[in-house]
C-alpha positions as a Python dict, from the first residue, in 0.01 Angstrom:
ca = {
    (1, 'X'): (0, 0, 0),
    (2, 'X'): (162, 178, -328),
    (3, 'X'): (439, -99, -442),
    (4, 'X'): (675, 4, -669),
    (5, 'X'): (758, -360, -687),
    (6, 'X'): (469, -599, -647),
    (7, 'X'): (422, -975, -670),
    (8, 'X'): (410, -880, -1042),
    (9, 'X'): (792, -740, -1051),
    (10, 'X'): (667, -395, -1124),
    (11, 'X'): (1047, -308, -1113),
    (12, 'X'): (1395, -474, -1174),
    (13, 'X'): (1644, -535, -973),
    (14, 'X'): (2012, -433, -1169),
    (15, 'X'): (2371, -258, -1170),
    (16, 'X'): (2411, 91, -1234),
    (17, 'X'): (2468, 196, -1591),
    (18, 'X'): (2797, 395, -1667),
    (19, 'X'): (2745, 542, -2042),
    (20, 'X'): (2539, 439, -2306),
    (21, 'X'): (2607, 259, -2647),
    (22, 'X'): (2417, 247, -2912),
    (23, 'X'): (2080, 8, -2927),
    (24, 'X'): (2029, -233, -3179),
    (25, 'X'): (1709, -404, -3241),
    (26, 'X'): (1544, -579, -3505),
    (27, 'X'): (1853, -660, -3721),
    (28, 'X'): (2116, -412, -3800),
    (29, 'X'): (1878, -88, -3702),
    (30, 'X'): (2039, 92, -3433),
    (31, 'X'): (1880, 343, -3189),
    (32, 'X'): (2149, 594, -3088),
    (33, 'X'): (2080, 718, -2732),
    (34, 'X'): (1807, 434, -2625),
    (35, 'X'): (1819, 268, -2321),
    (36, 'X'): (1519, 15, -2460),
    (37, 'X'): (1273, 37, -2777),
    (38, 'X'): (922, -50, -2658),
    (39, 'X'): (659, -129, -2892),
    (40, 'X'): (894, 78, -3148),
    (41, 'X'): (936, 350, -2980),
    (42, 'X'): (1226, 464, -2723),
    (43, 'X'): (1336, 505, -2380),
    (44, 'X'): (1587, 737, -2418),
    (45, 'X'): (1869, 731, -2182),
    (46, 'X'): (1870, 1115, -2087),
    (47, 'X'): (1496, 981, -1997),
    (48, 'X'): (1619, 741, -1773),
    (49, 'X'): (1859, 964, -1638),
    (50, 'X'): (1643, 1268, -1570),
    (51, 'X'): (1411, 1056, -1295),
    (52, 'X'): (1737, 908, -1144),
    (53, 'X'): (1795, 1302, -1066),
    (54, 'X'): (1483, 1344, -965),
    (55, 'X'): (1517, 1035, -713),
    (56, 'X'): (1862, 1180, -609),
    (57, 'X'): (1781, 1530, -507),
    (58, 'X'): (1465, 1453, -322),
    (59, 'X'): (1688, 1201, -108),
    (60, 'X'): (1935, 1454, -100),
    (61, 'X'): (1686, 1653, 116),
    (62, 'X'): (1562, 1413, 339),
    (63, 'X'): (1717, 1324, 693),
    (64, 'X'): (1732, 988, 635),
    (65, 'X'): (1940, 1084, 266),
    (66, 'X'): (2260, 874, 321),
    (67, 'X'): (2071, 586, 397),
    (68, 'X'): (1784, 626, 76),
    (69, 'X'): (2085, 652, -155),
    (70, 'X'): (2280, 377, 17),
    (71, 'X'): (2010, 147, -29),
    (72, 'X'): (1932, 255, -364),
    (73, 'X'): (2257, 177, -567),
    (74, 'X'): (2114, 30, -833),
    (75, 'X'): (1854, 268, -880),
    (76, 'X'): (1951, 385, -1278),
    (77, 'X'): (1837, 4, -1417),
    (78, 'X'): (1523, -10, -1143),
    (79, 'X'): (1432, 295, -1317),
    (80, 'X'): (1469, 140, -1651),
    (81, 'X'): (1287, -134, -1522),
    (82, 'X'): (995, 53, -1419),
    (83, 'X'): (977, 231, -1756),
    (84, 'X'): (952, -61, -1939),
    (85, 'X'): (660, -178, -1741),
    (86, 'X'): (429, 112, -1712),
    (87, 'X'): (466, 56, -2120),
    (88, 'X'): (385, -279, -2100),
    (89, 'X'): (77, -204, -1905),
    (90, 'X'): (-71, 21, -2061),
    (91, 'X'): (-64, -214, -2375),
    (92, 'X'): (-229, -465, -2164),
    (93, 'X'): (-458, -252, -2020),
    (94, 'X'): (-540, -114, -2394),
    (95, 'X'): (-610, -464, -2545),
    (96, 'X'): (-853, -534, -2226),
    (97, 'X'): (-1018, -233, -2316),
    (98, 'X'): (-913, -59, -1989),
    (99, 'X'): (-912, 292, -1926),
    (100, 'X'): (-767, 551, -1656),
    (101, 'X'): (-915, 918, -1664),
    (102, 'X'): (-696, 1172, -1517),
    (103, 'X'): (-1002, 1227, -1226),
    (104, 'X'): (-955, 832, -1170),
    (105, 'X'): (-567, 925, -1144),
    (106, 'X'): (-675, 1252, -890),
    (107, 'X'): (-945, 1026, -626),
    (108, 'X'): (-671, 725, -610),
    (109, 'X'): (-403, 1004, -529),
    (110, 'X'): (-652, 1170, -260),
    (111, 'X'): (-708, 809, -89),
    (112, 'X'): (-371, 794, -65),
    (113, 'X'): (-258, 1148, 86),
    (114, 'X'): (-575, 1036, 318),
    (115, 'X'): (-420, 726, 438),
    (116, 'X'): (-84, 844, 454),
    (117, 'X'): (-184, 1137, 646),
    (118, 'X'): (-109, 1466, 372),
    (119, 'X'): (29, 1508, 93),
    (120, 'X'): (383, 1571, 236),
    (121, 'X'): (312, 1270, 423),
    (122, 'X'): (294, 1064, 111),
    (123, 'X'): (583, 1221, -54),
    (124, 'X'): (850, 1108, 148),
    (125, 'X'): (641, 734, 194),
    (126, 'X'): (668, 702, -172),
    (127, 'X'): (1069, 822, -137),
    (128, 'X'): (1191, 608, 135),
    (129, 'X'): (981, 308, 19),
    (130, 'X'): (973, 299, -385),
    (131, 'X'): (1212, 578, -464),
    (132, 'X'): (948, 756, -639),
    (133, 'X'): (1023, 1121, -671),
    (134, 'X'): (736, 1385, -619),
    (135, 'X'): (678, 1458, -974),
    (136, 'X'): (665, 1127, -1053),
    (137, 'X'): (374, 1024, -778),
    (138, 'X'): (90, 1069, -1031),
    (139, 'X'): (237, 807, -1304),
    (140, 'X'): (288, 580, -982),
    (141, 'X'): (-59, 602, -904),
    (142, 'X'): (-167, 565, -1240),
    (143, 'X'): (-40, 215, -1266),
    (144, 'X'): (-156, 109, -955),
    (145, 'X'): (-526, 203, -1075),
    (146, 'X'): (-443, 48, -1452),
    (147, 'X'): (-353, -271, -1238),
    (148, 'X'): (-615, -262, -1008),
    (149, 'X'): (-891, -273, -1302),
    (150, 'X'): (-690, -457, -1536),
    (151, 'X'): (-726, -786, -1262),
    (152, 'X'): (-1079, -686, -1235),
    (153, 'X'): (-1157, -714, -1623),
    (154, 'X'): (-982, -1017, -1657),
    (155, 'X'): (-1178, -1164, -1307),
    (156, 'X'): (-809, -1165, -1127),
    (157, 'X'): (-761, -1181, -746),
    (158, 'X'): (-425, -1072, -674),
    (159, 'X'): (-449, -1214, -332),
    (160, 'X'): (-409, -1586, -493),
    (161, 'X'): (-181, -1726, -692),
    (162, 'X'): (-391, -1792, -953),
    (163, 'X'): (-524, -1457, -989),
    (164, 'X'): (-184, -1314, -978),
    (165, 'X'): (-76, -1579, -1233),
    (166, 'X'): (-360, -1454, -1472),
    (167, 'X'): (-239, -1097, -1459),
    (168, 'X'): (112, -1177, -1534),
    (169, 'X'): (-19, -1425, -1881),
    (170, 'X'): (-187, -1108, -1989),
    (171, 'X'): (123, -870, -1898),
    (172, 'X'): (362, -1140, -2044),
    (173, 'X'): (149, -1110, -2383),
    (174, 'X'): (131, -788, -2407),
    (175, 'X'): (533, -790, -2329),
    (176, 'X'): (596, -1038, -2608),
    (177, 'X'): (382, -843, -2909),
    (178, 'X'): (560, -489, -2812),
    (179, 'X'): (919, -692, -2866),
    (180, 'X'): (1089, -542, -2585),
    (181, 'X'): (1462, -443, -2662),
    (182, 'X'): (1701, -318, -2331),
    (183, 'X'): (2035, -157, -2396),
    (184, 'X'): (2298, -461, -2301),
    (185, 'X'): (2440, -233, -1999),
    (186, 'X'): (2062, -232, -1843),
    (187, 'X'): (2080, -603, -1852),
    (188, 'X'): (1804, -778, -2070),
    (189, 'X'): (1393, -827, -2066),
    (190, 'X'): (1234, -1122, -1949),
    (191, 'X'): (911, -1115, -2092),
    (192, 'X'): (767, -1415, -1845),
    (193, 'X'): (863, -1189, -1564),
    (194, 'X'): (790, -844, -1638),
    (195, 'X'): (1111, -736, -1559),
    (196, 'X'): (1490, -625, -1656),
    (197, 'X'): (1676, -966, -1512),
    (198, 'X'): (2084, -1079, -1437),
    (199, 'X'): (2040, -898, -1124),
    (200, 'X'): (2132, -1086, -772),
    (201, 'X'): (1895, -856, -482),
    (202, 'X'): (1647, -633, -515),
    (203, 'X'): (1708, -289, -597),
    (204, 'X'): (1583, -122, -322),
    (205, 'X'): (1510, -242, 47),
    (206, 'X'): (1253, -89, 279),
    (207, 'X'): (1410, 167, 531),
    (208, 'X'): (1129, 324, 700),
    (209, 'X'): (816, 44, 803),
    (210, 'X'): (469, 2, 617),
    (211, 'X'): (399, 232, 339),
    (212, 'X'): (67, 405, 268),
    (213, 'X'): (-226, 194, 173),
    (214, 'X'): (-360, 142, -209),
    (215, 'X'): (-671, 317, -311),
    (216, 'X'): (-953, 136, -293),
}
């Protein structure tokens, strides 16, 4: 099924952010408005906030919406989280000399509206389960796909340990050379990990049963 956390930590666990200081990384150089600086370049925090709406009014219209937002408190820094690893992917996809069309993108989206049953089907899946908004299914699927042929360039069966421990060397180098800096109110970047840490539980629990299954 689509994961927005796998055994990979494709998101964080964290506490809600309240404002926004200024960044600094590499020395004295501050980054006004940046939640992190990725590779050089930023996540700004009107980014970050923009999805968390997103995530909010699509739970706002679902039946189930007190419970989606009740389980998602810390949603603002899982968002971060998951930010910080699609970036971290893509460099490790990039140095593997991976690639993702948009049509590879469009048949992994139809397998999963198949599975799920529709398209509105999937929608609310990917809401109650990840707290993926709508707009943002297509960047979900996208890094399913870059991690699907990212363990099968570098010969990696997820199923074992081992293969999942290969994936996470080549994710964990790829973290290291972009020099990952998070805004101290996110929490901070483990780059062995994947993933924003200091949090106690995950950030999101499952409410509604099995999700959809992963393209094939």
């Amino acid at each position: 099924m689509f994961r927005r956390r796998t055994s990979l930590s494709l998101s964080a666990a964290a506490a809600l952010l309240v404002g926004a200081p200024l960044l600094t990384a590499c020395g004295s150089e501050a980054h006004p408005g940046a939640a992190a600086v990725v590779g050089g370049e930023r996540i700004t925090v009107s980014q970050v906030q923009a999805q968390v709406r997103a995530v909010r009014s699509a739970q706002g219209g679902d039946e189930q919406s007190a419970e989606l937002i009740g389980n998602t408190g810390q949603l603002t820094r899982g968002t971060l989280s998951t930010l910080v690893f699609q970036r971290v992917l893509e460099r490790a996809a990039e140095d593997a000399g991976v690639e993702v069309t948009r049509r590879d993108v469009q048949r992994a989206r139809a397998r999963a509206e198949q599975n799920a049953g529709g398209a509105e089907q999937l929608e609310r899946m990917m809401l109650q389960q990840r707290a993926v908004a709508p707009g943002e299914i297509d960047e979900a699927v996208r890094a399913q796909v870059l991690v699907q042929k990212l363990a099968e360039r570098l010969g990696a069966d997820l199923r074992t340990p081992q293969g999942q421990q290969t994936m996470t060397e080549a994710l964990a180098e790829a973290s290291r050379a972009m020099d990952v800096t998070i805004n101290p109110r996110y929490g901070a970047w483990d780059d062995r990990q994947i993933t924003l840490i200091d949090s106690e539980e995950p950030w999101i629990r499952n409410v509604s049963g099995p999700g959809p299954q992963q393209p094939a």
